[in-house]
Amino acid sequence: MRTHEVVVVGAGLAGQRAALAAVQAGRDVAIVSKLHPLRSHSGAAQGGINAAVGKEDSVDTHIYDTVKGSDYLGDQDAIEFFCREAGPTVVEMEHFGTIFSRSPDGSLARRPFGGAGFPRTIYAADRTGLALLQALWERLGTARFTLYQEWDLARIIVTGGRVQGIVAFDRKSGTFEGIRAKSVVIATGPAGRIYGRTTNAHSCTGDGVALAYEAGAQLKDMEFVQFHPTALLESGILITEGARGEGGILKNAAGDRFMSKYAPHVLELASRDVVSRAIWTEVQEGRGFPGGYVHLELMHLGREKIESRLQEICDFCRRFAGIDPVVEPIPVLPAQHYMMGGIGTNIRGETNIPGLYAAGEAACVSIHGANRLGGNSLLETLVFGKQAGEWAAAHAEKAPASVLTEAQIESARAPIDAWSRRTEGEDPQALRTEMQATMDRYVGIYRNEADLLEGLRRIRALRARFENVRIVDQSRIYNLNMTDALETGHMLELAEVIVVGAFTRTESRGAHSRVDYPKRDDAQWMKHTLATRTPQGPALSYAPVSYTRWEPKERVY
C-alpha cells in the first residue's frame, strides 16, 4: 500500500497548482489523474484570464463586476481575496513561462469579456488555458512529486472524523490500490457530461465531487449550471467569448442584431446567462435559422485579426463545421459549459471534513454565485489551487499518521466485482445517454416546476436501474466498460442534487431561470444551498451569503 502526505486528485491547473504549493511547503506529494496532465480540461479554456493590471483598471472594479455577475450570490469576502490575488497570480504565471499575447507597446494584451466594466481579460490568442497548463506543468516538472497517471478515483476514505486517504483503480495493472494520505485535495474539474450538449470534454464526469459527497462533504449551490452562449451547432465545441470580445456580433434569421433588445448598453458583452437566454428565446420564438440556431459573425473584423487572435476558432470551424469564419457566419447555440456549484469550501480550500480540500471547478468557494464571468475560471484554478495546496500541506505537517486498511480497499472494489459477475443487467452507456437526454430536456436554460419534477422522476428511476448495472468486459486492464460504469454512477448522483436544488429554489437568479418564478427573490433566497447525502437523497440546508460593501440591486447590462 502506498503512502504520501498530500494526495491531489486531478492534474489540471487547480491540481497542478495545489501540488506545486504542497511540494514547496516540503511535503511528500502525489498526483492521481485519469488523464495525462496536459490532456486535462483546463487546456480547453480559450478566451483569457482576468486581472486588473492596467493603470486605467482597478481591483475594486473587478470585485464589483464579479459580485454583480454572480447576481449577488457570491461571497464578497472571498471575491475580494480572489480579485486582489489576480495580478500577482498572472505575473507569477508569466514568470513560469506563459507566453501571453502582447499589445504594440509590449504590455500584456487585454480584451473585453462579458459582464466586465473594463477590458481586463489577458490572453494567449485563443489558447490561454493550454498556454497556462503547459507553463505550469513545466514548472511543476522541476519539483519532486509522484504521478499516478490513468488512475480512476474509486473512494475517499474518511474514518475517525478525518481523511485517511483514497482508493483508486489503476487502469494499466487492473488493480485497486490504496493510498494513505493525511490530506486529500480534490481538483477533478467539472461534471458537464451530465448533459448531452456540453462544451466539456468526455473526461468531465464529476468523479471527485460525487465521491466527496459520498464521503460526507457538503455540496454547495449545485442548481446553478452555466450555459455558454456560443457553441458550434452540431458538435457543441466552444466558441470562445473572446470572439465577441474582439467584436463578433450575433444575428437572427432576419439579420437583426438581437442583443440590442436584451442588453442595450453592452450588447453581446452581457453576462453569459443573459446572452444564452437571449439566443434561446430567439430560437424558441421562431427567429432562429431553420434547425434552431443563430449566427455569430466575425467577417467584418478582417482576416488578419481573426486568424491572429482567434486561431483555434478558425481551426475548429474549418475542421468540424466545414465553414471559414473569415468569410462565413458561424452557426451557434448555447451548450452547458460550467458548474458554479461544487464541494463547499472556504478560501483555504477546506471542506467540512478535516483533511479534505477542493479547488477549481470541483469546488464552490463561492466566488461565482449564480453566474460566473468569463475569464474568472482560469484565475480561480490558480488562486485557490495554491491556497488548497498550502493549507493541505500545513494540515499534513501536523496530522497523525493515516490509517487505511485492506478491508477498506476490498469494500471499494466490492461493487465493481458485483457488476462484473452479473450475467444480465443495465448497460452503463445506455443509462448515461438517457440521463443526458433528461438533463437537456428538463433541466436546461429555462426551468419550471413540471419539467423539474419529471426530470427528478427520470433521474431517480435511472439511479434505481443503475443498482443493476452490468460490466460486460471481464478484463481488468484498460477496461473502459468499468470506467464508464464508475463515471455514470458519479454523474447520476450529481444530477439528482442539481435537480433537487433547482426544484427547491423558487426564484430566478443568474443561470437558474424559473419561468414560473421569473423574479429574483432576495427576501427568501439570498442564501447558499447546501446538500448532504442521505439514503433518501440529498438533504438540503442553507447558509448565508457574505457581504462586505455591495448591497444587492437589480442586475442590468
Coordinates of C-alpha atoms in Angstrom, one line a residue:
M1 CA 0.0 0.0 0.0
R2 CA 1.3 3.4 -0.9
T3 CA 1.7 6.3 1.5
H4 CA 2.1 10.1 0.9
E5 CA 1.4 13.1 3.0
V6 CA -0.7 15.0 0.4
V7 CA -2.6 13.4 -2.4
V8 CA -4.0 15.7 -5.1
V9 CA -6.7 14.1 -7.3
G10 CA -6.8 15.8 -10.7
A11 CA -4.0 17.2 -12.8
G12 CA -5.5 20.3 -14.4
L13 CA -4.5 23.8 -13.4
A14 CA -6.0 23.6 -10.0
G15 CA -4.5 20.2 -9.2
Q16 CA -1.0 21.2 -10.5
R17 CA -1.0 24.5 -8.6
A18 CA -2.1 22.7 -5.4
A19 CA 0.6 20.1 -5.9
L20 CA 3.3 22.7 -6.5
A21 CA 2.3 24.6 -3.4
A22 CA 2.4 21.5 -1.3
V23 CA 5.8 20.4 -2.7
Q24 CA 7.1 23.9 -2.0
A25 CA 5.9 23.5 1.6
G26 CA 8.1 20.5 1.9
R27 CA 5.5 17.7 1.9
D28 CA 5.6 14.3 0.1
V29 CA 3.0 14.9 -2.7
A30 CA 1.3 12.6 -5.2
I31 CA -1.0 13.5 -8.1
V32 CA -3.6 11.0 -9.1
S33 CA -5.1 11.6 -12.5
K34 CA -7.2 9.6 -15.0
L35 CA -5.5 11.6 -17.8
H36 CA -2.1 12.7 -18.8
P37 CA -1.9 16.2 -17.1
L38 CA -1.5 18.0 -20.4
R39 CA -4.8 16.4 -21.6
S40 CA -6.7 18.0 -18.7
H41 CA -9.8 20.0 -19.5
S42 CA -8.0 23.2 -18.4
G43 CA -6.3 23.2 -21.8
A44 CA -9.7 23.7 -23.5
A45 CA -10.2 27.2 -21.9
Q46 CA -9.7 29.6 -24.7
G47 CA -10.5 33.3 -24.1
G48 CA -8.3 34.5 -21.2
I49 CA -7.7 35.1 -17.5
N50 CA -8.9 38.2 -15.7
A51 CA -6.7 40.5 -13.7
A52 CA -6.8 44.3 -13.1
V53 CA -3.3 45.1 -14.1
G54 CA -3.7 48.2 -16.2
K55 CA -3.4 51.7 -14.8
E56 CA -7.0 52.5 -16.0
D57 CA -8.5 49.5 -14.3
S58 CA -8.8 48.8 -10.6
V59 CA -9.2 45.8 -8.3
D60 CA -12.3 47.3 -6.9
T61 CA -13.9 47.3 -10.4
H62 CA -13.0 43.7 -10.8
I63 CA -14.5 42.9 -7.4
Y64 CA -17.7 44.7 -8.3
D65 CA -18.1 43.2 -11.7
T66 CA -17.7 39.7 -10.1
V67 CA -20.3 40.5 -7.4
K68 CA -22.7 41.8 -9.9
G69 CA -22.1 38.9 -12.3
S70 CA -22.8 36.5 -9.5
D71 CA -26.3 38.1 -9.2
Y72 CA -25.2 39.0 -5.7
L73 CA -25.0 35.4 -4.5
G74 CA -21.2 35.4 -4.5
D75 CA -19.5 35.7 -1.1
Q76 CA -18.0 39.1 -1.2
D77 CA -15.1 38.4 1.2
A78 CA -14.0 35.5 -1.0
I79 CA -14.4 37.6 -4.1
E80 CA -12.3 40.4 -2.6
F81 CA -9.5 38.0 -1.8
F82 CA -9.8 36.4 -5.2
C83 CA -9.5 39.6 -7.2
R84 CA -6.7 41.0 -5.1
E85 CA -4.7 37.9 -5.9
A86 CA -5.3 38.2 -9.6
G87 CA -2.5 40.5 -10.6
P88 CA 0.3 38.6 -8.6
T89 CA -1.1 35.3 -10.0
V90 CA -0.8 36.4 -13.6
V91 CA 2.7 37.8 -13.0
E92 CA 3.7 34.6 -11.4
M93 CA 2.4 32.6 -14.4
E94 CA 4.3 34.8 -16.8
H95 CA 7.4 34.2 -14.8
F96 CA 6.7 30.5 -15.1
G97 CA 6.9 30.9 -18.8
T98 CA 3.3 31.5 -20.0
I99 CA 3.5 33.3 -23.4
F100 CA 0.7 35.8 -23.2
S101 CA -0.3 37.9 -26.2
R102 CA 1.2 41.5 -26.2
S103 CA 0.0 45.0 -27.1
P104 CA 2.1 47.1 -29.5
D105 CA 3.8 48.8 -26.5
G106 CA 4.9 45.4 -25.1
S107 CA 2.4 45.3 -22.3
L108 CA 0.0 42.3 -21.7
A109 CA -2.8 42.4 -24.3
R110 CA -6.3 42.6 -22.9
R111 CA -9.7 42.1 -24.4
P112 CA -13.2 42.8 -23.3
F113 CA -15.3 40.0 -21.8
G114 CA -19.0 39.7 -20.9
G115 CA -20.1 41.4 -17.7
A116 CA -16.8 43.3 -17.2
G117 CA -16.7 47.0 -16.9
F118 CA -13.2 47.2 -18.3
P119 CA -11.2 45.1 -20.8
R120 CA -9.2 43.1 -18.2
T121 CA -9.0 39.7 -19.8
I122 CA -5.4 38.8 -20.5
Y123 CA -5.0 36.1 -23.2
A124 CA -2.7 33.9 -25.3
A125 CA -4.5 34.2 -28.6
D126 CA -7.5 31.8 -28.0
R127 CA -5.4 29.1 -26.4
T128 CA -5.0 30.7 -22.9
G129 CA -5.8 27.6 -20.9
L130 CA -3.4 25.5 -22.9
A131 CA -0.6 28.1 -22.6
L132 CA -1.1 28.2 -18.8
L133 CA -1.3 24.5 -18.4
Q134 CA 2.0 23.9 -20.4
A135 CA 3.9 26.5 -18.4
L136 CA 2.7 25.2 -15.1
W137 CA 3.4 21.6 -16.0
E138 CA 7.0 22.6 -17.0
R139 CA 7.4 24.4 -13.6
L140 CA 6.0 21.5 -11.7
G141 CA 8.3 19.2 -13.6
T142 CA 11.3 20.8 -11.7
A143 CA 9.8 19.6 -8.4
R144 CA 9.9 16.2 -6.7
F145 CA 6.4 14.5 -6.7
T146 CA 4.8 11.2 -7.6
L147 CA 2.4 10.9 -10.6
Y148 CA -0.2 8.1 -10.7
Q149 CA -1.4 8.5 -14.3
E150 CA -4.6 6.8 -15.7
W151 CA -5.9 6.0 -12.3
D152 CA -9.6 6.4 -11.5
L153 CA -10.7 7.6 -8.1
A154 CA -12.9 5.0 -6.5
R155 CA -13.4 6.1 -2.9
I156 CA -12.3 8.8 -0.4
I157 CA -11.6 7.1 2.9
V158 CA -12.9 9.0 6.0
T159 CA -12.7 7.4 9.4
G160 CA -12.3 8.9 12.9
G161 CA -13.7 12.2 11.6
R162 CA -10.9 12.9 9.1
V163 CA -9.5 11.9 5.8
Q164 CA -7.2 8.8 5.8
G165 CA -6.5 8.5 2.0
I166 CA -8.1 7.2 -1.2
V167 CA -8.8 4.0 -3.1
A168 CA -8.1 4.2 -6.9
F169 CA -8.3 1.9 -9.9
D170 CA -5.0 1.6 -11.9
R171 CA -6.2 1.1 -15.5
K172 CA -2.8 -0.2 -16.6
S173 CA -2.5 -3.0 -14.0
G174 CA -6.2 -3.5 -13.5
T175 CA -5.9 -3.4 -9.7
F176 CA -7.5 -1.3 -6.9
E177 CA -4.9 0.4 -4.9
G178 CA -5.0 2.2 -1.6
I179 CA -3.0 5.4 -0.9
R180 CA -2.7 6.7 2.6
A181 CA -2.7 10.4 2.9
K182 CA -3.1 13.0 5.7
S183 CA -4.6 15.5 3.3
V184 CA -6.5 14.9 0.0
V185 CA -7.2 17.7 -2.5
I186 CA -10.0 17.2 -4.9
A187 CA -9.3 19.0 -8.2
T188 CA -11.1 16.8 -10.6
G189 CA -12.8 19.6 -12.5
P190 CA -16.4 19.8 -13.9
A191 CA -19.3 17.4 -14.4
G192 CA -20.6 18.7 -17.6
R193 CA -21.1 15.3 -19.3
I194 CA -24.2 15.0 -17.1
Y195 CA -25.6 17.0 -20.1
G196 CA -25.7 15.8 -23.7
R197 CA -25.0 19.1 -25.3
T198 CA -21.9 20.4 -23.5
T199 CA -18.6 22.1 -24.2
N200 CA -16.9 19.8 -21.6
A201 CA -14.5 17.0 -22.5
H202 CA -15.6 13.4 -22.2
S203 CA -13.5 13.1 -19.0
C204 CA -15.6 15.7 -17.2
T205 CA -17.7 13.4 -15.2
G206 CA -17.6 14.9 -11.7
D207 CA -15.8 12.0 -10.1
G208 CA -14.2 13.8 -7.2
V209 CA -17.3 15.9 -6.4
A210 CA -19.5 12.8 -6.3
L211 CA -17.1 10.8 -4.1
A212 CA -16.6 13.7 -1.7
Y213 CA -20.4 13.9 -1.4
E214 CA -20.4 10.2 -0.7
A215 CA -17.7 10.6 1.9
G216 CA -19.8 13.3 3.7
A217 CA -18.8 16.6 2.2
Q218 CA -21.5 19.2 1.6
L219 CA -22.1 20.3 -2.0
K220 CA -22.9 23.9 -2.5
D221 CA -25.2 25.7 -5.0
M222 CA -25.4 22.8 -7.4
E223 CA -28.5 24.1 -9.1
F224 CA -26.5 26.9 -10.8
V225 CA -25.4 25.5 -14.1
Q226 CA -23.9 27.8 -16.7
F227 CA -24.7 27.5 -20.4
H228 CA -22.2 29.2 -22.8
P229 CA -24.0 31.2 -25.4
T230 CA -21.8 30.3 -28.3
A231 CA -21.0 26.6 -29.1
L232 CA -20.8 25.1 -32.6
L233 CA -24.3 23.9 -33.6
E234 CA -23.7 20.2 -34.2
S235 CA -20.6 19.4 -32.1
G236 CA -21.1 21.7 -29.1
I237 CA -17.4 22.8 -29.4
L238 CA -16.8 26.0 -27.5
I239 CA -16.6 29.3 -29.5
T240 CA -14.8 31.5 -27.0
E241 CA -16.3 34.6 -25.5
G242 CA -13.2 36.2 -26.9
A243 CA -14.8 36.1 -30.3
R244 CA -17.4 38.5 -29.0
G245 CA -14.7 40.4 -27.1
E246 CA -12.9 41.0 -30.3
G247 CA -16.1 42.4 -31.9
G248 CA -18.1 39.4 -33.0
I249 CA -21.9 40.1 -33.3
L250 CA -24.9 37.8 -33.0
K251 CA -27.7 37.9 -35.6
N252 CA -31.0 36.0 -36.0
A253 CA -32.5 34.7 -39.3
A254 CA -34.0 38.1 -40.1
G255 CA -30.5 39.7 -39.9
D256 CA -31.3 41.6 -36.7
R257 CA -28.6 42.2 -34.1
F258 CA -31.0 41.0 -31.5
M259 CA -28.9 41.6 -28.3
S260 CA -30.0 45.2 -28.5
K261 CA -33.3 44.0 -27.1
Y262 CA -31.8 42.1 -24.2
A263 CA -28.7 44.2 -23.2
P264 CA -28.9 47.5 -25.0
H265 CA -25.8 49.0 -23.3
V266 CA -23.3 46.2 -23.8
L267 CA -25.0 44.0 -26.5
E268 CA -23.0 40.8 -27.0
L269 CA -20.9 41.5 -23.9
A270 CA -23.6 41.0 -21.4
S271 CA -23.0 38.2 -18.9
R272 CA -23.3 34.6 -20.2
D273 CA -26.6 33.8 -18.7
V274 CA -28.2 36.9 -20.3
V275 CA -26.8 36.1 -23.7
S276 CA -27.7 32.4 -23.5
R277 CA -31.3 33.2 -22.6
A278 CA -31.4 35.8 -25.5
I279 CA -30.2 33.2 -28.1
W280 CA -32.6 30.5 -26.7
T281 CA -35.5 32.9 -26.8
E282 CA -34.8 34.0 -30.3
V283 CA -34.8 30.3 -31.4
Q284 CA -37.8 29.3 -29.4
E285 CA -39.9 32.2 -30.7
G286 CA -39.1 31.3 -34.3
R287 CA -36.5 33.9 -35.2
G288 CA -33.6 31.4 -35.5
F289 CA -32.4 29.8 -38.6
P290 CA -34.0 26.5 -39.8
G291 CA -32.7 23.8 -37.5
G292 CA -32.7 26.1 -34.5
Y293 CA -29.6 28.4 -34.2
V294 CA -28.3 31.9 -34.7
H295 CA -25.3 33.3 -36.4
L296 CA -22.1 34.7 -34.8
E297 CA -20.4 37.0 -37.4
L298 CA -16.7 37.8 -37.4
M299 CA -16.3 38.6 -41.1
H300 CA -16.2 42.3 -40.5
L301 CA -13.2 42.0 -38.3
G302 CA -10.9 41.2 -41.2
R303 CA -8.7 38.1 -41.9
E304 CA -5.6 39.4 -40.1
K305 CA -7.4 40.0 -36.8
I306 CA -9.4 36.8 -36.9
E307 CA -6.6 34.5 -37.8
S308 CA -4.1 36.0 -35.4
R309 CA -6.3 36.4 -32.3
L310 CA -8.8 33.5 -32.9
Q311 CA -6.5 30.9 -34.4
E312 CA -8.2 27.9 -32.6
I313 CA -11.7 29.1 -33.5
C314 CA -10.7 29.2 -37.2
D315 CA -9.3 25.7 -36.9
F316 CA -12.4 24.4 -35.2
C317 CA -14.8 26.0 -37.6
R318 CA -12.9 24.7 -40.6
R319 CA -12.4 21.2 -39.3
F320 CA -15.6 20.5 -37.5
A321 CA -18.2 22.6 -39.3
G322 CA -16.8 23.0 -42.7
I323 CA -17.0 26.8 -42.7
D324 CA -14.4 29.6 -42.8
P325 CA -15.2 32.2 -40.2
V326 CA -13.2 34.8 -42.2
V327 CA -15.9 34.8 -44.9
E328 CA -18.9 32.9 -43.4
P329 CA -21.0 33.3 -40.2
I330 CA -20.7 30.6 -37.5
P331 CA -23.9 28.7 -36.6
V332 CA -24.1 28.7 -32.7
L333 CA -26.4 27.6 -30.0
P334 CA -25.9 27.6 -26.2
A335 CA -24.4 24.5 -24.5
Q336 CA -23.8 23.5 -20.9
H337 CA -20.4 24.9 -20.0
Y338 CA -19.7 25.3 -16.3
M339 CA -20.9 24.3 -12.8
M340 CA -21.0 27.2 -10.4
G341 CA -21.7 24.7 -7.6
G342 CA -19.3 22.1 -6.2
I343 CA -17.8 20.9 -3.0
G344 CA -18.3 23.6 -0.4
T345 CA -15.1 25.2 0.7
N346 CA -13.7 28.4 2.3
I347 CA -10.9 30.4 0.7
R348 CA -8.4 28.0 2.1
G349 CA -9.9 25.1 0.2
E350 CA -11.1 23.5 3.4
T351 CA -14.3 21.4 3.4
N352 CA -16.5 20.3 6.3
I353 CA -14.3 17.1 6.5
P354 CA -10.9 17.7 8.2
G355 CA -8.1 16.8 5.8
L356 CA -10.3 17.1 2.7
Y357 CA -9.7 20.1 0.4
A358 CA -11.0 21.1 -3.0
A359 CA -10.1 23.7 -5.7
G360 CA -11.1 24.7 -9.2
E361 CA -14.4 23.8 -10.8
A362 CA -14.8 20.9 -8.4
A363 CA -15.1 23.4 -5.6
C364 CA -17.6 26.1 -4.7
V365 CA -15.9 28.9 -2.7
S366 CA -18.3 30.8 -3.6
I367 CA -16.9 33.5 -5.9
H368 CA -19.2 32.9 -8.9
G369 CA -22.5 32.8 -7.0
A370 CA -25.3 32.2 -9.5
N371 CA -23.3 33.1 -12.6
R372 CA -19.6 33.1 -13.5
L373 CA -18.0 35.8 -15.5
G374 CA -15.8 34.6 -18.4
G375 CA -12.1 34.9 -17.5
N376 CA -12.6 34.2 -13.8
S377 CA -12.4 30.4 -14.1
L378 CA -8.7 30.1 -15.1
L379 CA -7.9 32.6 -12.3
E380 CA -9.9 30.6 -9.8
T381 CA -7.9 27.4 -10.6
L382 CA -4.6 29.1 -9.8
V383 CA -5.6 31.3 -6.9
F384 CA -7.5 28.6 -5.0
G385 CA -5.4 25.7 -6.2
K386 CA -2.4 27.4 -4.5
Q387 CA -4.5 28.0 -1.3
A388 CA -5.7 24.5 -1.1
G389 CA -2.2 23.1 -1.6
E390 CA -0.7 25.4 1.1
W391 CA -3.3 24.6 3.7
A392 CA -3.4 20.8 2.8
A393 CA 0.4 20.9 3.4
A394 CA 0.0 22.7 6.7
H395 CA -2.6 20.1 7.8
A396 CA -0.4 17.2 6.8
E397 CA 2.5 18.5 8.7
K398 CA 0.6 18.3 12.0
A399 CA -1.9 15.5 11.4
P400 CA -1.3 12.0 12.9
A401 CA -0.4 9.1 10.6
S402 CA -3.2 7.9 8.3
V403 CA -4.9 4.6 8.7
L404 CA -6.2 2.8 5.6
T405 CA -6.8 -1.0 5.7
E406 CA -7.0 -3.8 3.1
A407 CA -10.7 -4.2 4.2
Q408 CA -11.4 -0.6 3.0
I409 CA -9.8 -1.3 -0.3
E410 CA -11.9 -4.5 -0.6
S411 CA -15.1 -2.5 0.3
A412 CA -14.4 0.0 -2.5
R413 CA -13.8 -2.9 -5.0
A414 CA -16.8 -4.9 -4.0
P415 CA -19.5 -3.1 -6.0
I416 CA -17.4 -3.3 -9.2
D417 CA -16.9 -7.0 -8.6
A418 CA -20.7 -7.4 -8.3
W419 CA -21.2 -5.5 -11.6
S420 CA -18.7 -7.9 -13.3
R421 CA -20.4 -11.1 -12.0
R422 CA -23.8 -10.3 -13.4
T423 CA -24.9 -12.1 -16.5
E424 CA -27.8 -9.7 -17.1
G425 CA -28.2 -6.1 -16.2
E426 CA -28.1 -2.5 -17.3
D427 CA -25.7 -1.0 -19.8
P428 CA -24.0 2.0 -18.2
Q429 CA -23.7 3.7 -21.6
A430 CA -27.4 3.4 -22.2
L431 CA -28.1 4.9 -18.7
R432 CA -25.7 7.7 -19.4
T433 CA -27.4 8.6 -22.7
E434 CA -30.8 8.6 -21.0
M435 CA -29.5 10.8 -18.2
Q436 CA -28.0 13.3 -20.7
A437 CA -31.3 13.5 -22.7
T438 CA -33.2 14.0 -19.4
M439 CA -31.0 16.9 -18.2
D440 CA -31.0 18.5 -21.7
R441 CA -34.8 18.4 -21.9
Y442 CA -35.9 19.1 -18.3
V443 CA -33.1 21.0 -16.5
G444 CA -31.9 23.4 -19.1
I445 CA -31.6 27.2 -19.6
Y446 CA -35.3 27.7 -18.7
R447 CA -36.9 25.7 -16.0
N448 CA -40.3 25.1 -14.5
E449 CA -41.9 23.0 -11.8
A450 CA -43.5 20.4 -14.1
D451 CA -40.3 19.9 -16.0
L452 CA -38.1 19.6 -12.9
L453 CA -40.5 17.1 -11.3
E454 CA -40.4 15.0 -14.4
G455 CA -36.6 15.3 -14.6
L456 CA -36.3 14.3 -11.0
R457 CA -38.6 11.3 -11.5
R458 CA -36.5 10.1 -14.5
I459 CA -33.1 10.7 -12.8
R460 CA -34.3 8.7 -9.8
A461 CA -35.5 5.9 -12.0
L462 CA -32.2 5.8 -13.7
R463 CA -30.4 5.7 -10.3
A464 CA -32.6 2.7 -9.4
R465 CA -31.7 1.0 -12.6
F466 CA -28.1 1.7 -12.0
E467 CA -28.3 -0.6 -9.0
N468 CA -28.4 -3.4 -11.5
V469 CA -25.7 -2.1 -13.8
R470 CA -23.5 -4.8 -15.6
I471 CA -19.9 -4.7 -16.8
V472 CA -19.7 -6.9 -19.9
D473 CA -16.0 -6.7 -20.4
Q474 CA -14.4 -9.2 -18.0
S475 CA -10.9 -7.9 -18.4
R476 CA -9.3 -5.5 -15.9
I477 CA -6.6 -3.9 -17.9
Y478 CA -7.8 -0.7 -19.6
N479 CA -11.4 -1.8 -19.0
L480 CA -13.3 1.2 -20.4
N481 CA -16.6 -0.5 -19.7
M482 CA -15.7 -0.4 -16.0
T483 CA -14.6 3.2 -16.2
D484 CA -17.8 4.1 -18.0
A485 CA -19.9 2.4 -15.2
L486 CA -17.9 4.3 -12.5
E487 CA -18.4 7.6 -14.2
T488 CA -22.1 7.1 -14.9
G489 CA -22.7 6.3 -11.2
H490 CA -21.0 9.6 -10.2
M491 CA -23.0 11.7 -12.7
L492 CA -26.3 10.2 -11.7
E493 CA -25.5 11.1 -8.1
L494 CA -24.8 14.7 -9.0
A495 CA -27.7 15.0 -11.4
E496 CA -30.1 14.3 -8.6
V497 CA -28.5 17.0 -6.5
I498 CA -28.8 19.5 -9.3
V499 CA -32.5 18.8 -10.0
V500 CA -33.5 18.8 -6.3
G501 CA -31.8 22.1 -5.8
A502 CA -33.3 23.6 -8.9
F503 CA -36.8 22.5 -7.9
T504 CA -36.5 23.8 -4.4
R505 CA -35.1 27.3 -5.4
T506 CA -38.3 29.1 -6.3
E507 CA -36.8 32.2 -7.9
S508 CA -34.8 33.2 -11.0
R509 CA -31.2 34.2 -10.3
G510 CA -28.2 34.2 -12.6
A511 CA -28.1 31.0 -14.6
H512 CA -31.1 29.5 -12.7
S513 CA -34.1 30.8 -14.6
R514 CA -37.5 29.6 -13.5
V515 CA -40.3 30.7 -15.9
D516 CA -42.8 30.0 -13.1
Y517 CA -40.8 32.2 -10.7
P518 CA -39.4 34.8 -13.0
K519 CA -38.1 37.3 -10.4
R520 CA -35.2 37.2 -8.1
D521 CA -36.4 36.8 -4.5
D522 CA -33.8 38.3 -2.2
A523 CA -36.1 38.1 0.8
Q524 CA -36.4 34.3 0.6
W525 CA -33.4 33.1 -1.5
M526 CA -30.4 35.3 -0.8
K527 CA -28.7 32.2 0.6
H528 CA -26.5 29.3 -0.5
T529 CA -27.9 25.8 -0.9
L530 CA -26.0 23.0 0.9
A531 CA -26.7 19.4 0.0
T532 CA -25.8 16.5 2.3
R533 CA -26.1 12.9 1.1
T534 CA -28.6 10.6 2.8
P535 CA -30.1 7.2 1.8
Q536 CA -33.3 9.0 0.8
G537 CA -31.4 11.5 -1.5
P538 CA -29.9 15.0 -0.9
A539 CA -30.9 16.7 2.3
L540 CA -30.9 20.5 1.8
S541 CA -29.8 23.2 4.2
Y542 CA -28.8 26.8 3.7
A543 CA -26.0 29.2 4.6
P544 CA -25.9 33.0 4.4
V545 CA -24.2 35.0 1.7
S546 CA -21.2 37.0 2.9
Y547 CA -21.5 40.8 2.3
T548 CA -18.8 43.4 2.6
R549 CA -19.5 46.5 0.5
W550 CA -22.2 45.9 -2.1
E551 CA -25.9 45.6 -1.3
P552 CA -28.0 43.6 -3.9
K553 CA -29.6 45.6 -6.6
E554 CA -31.2 44.9 -10.0
R555 CA -28.6 43.5 -12.4
V556 CA -28.8 45.1 -15.8
Y557 CA -26.4 45.3 -18.7

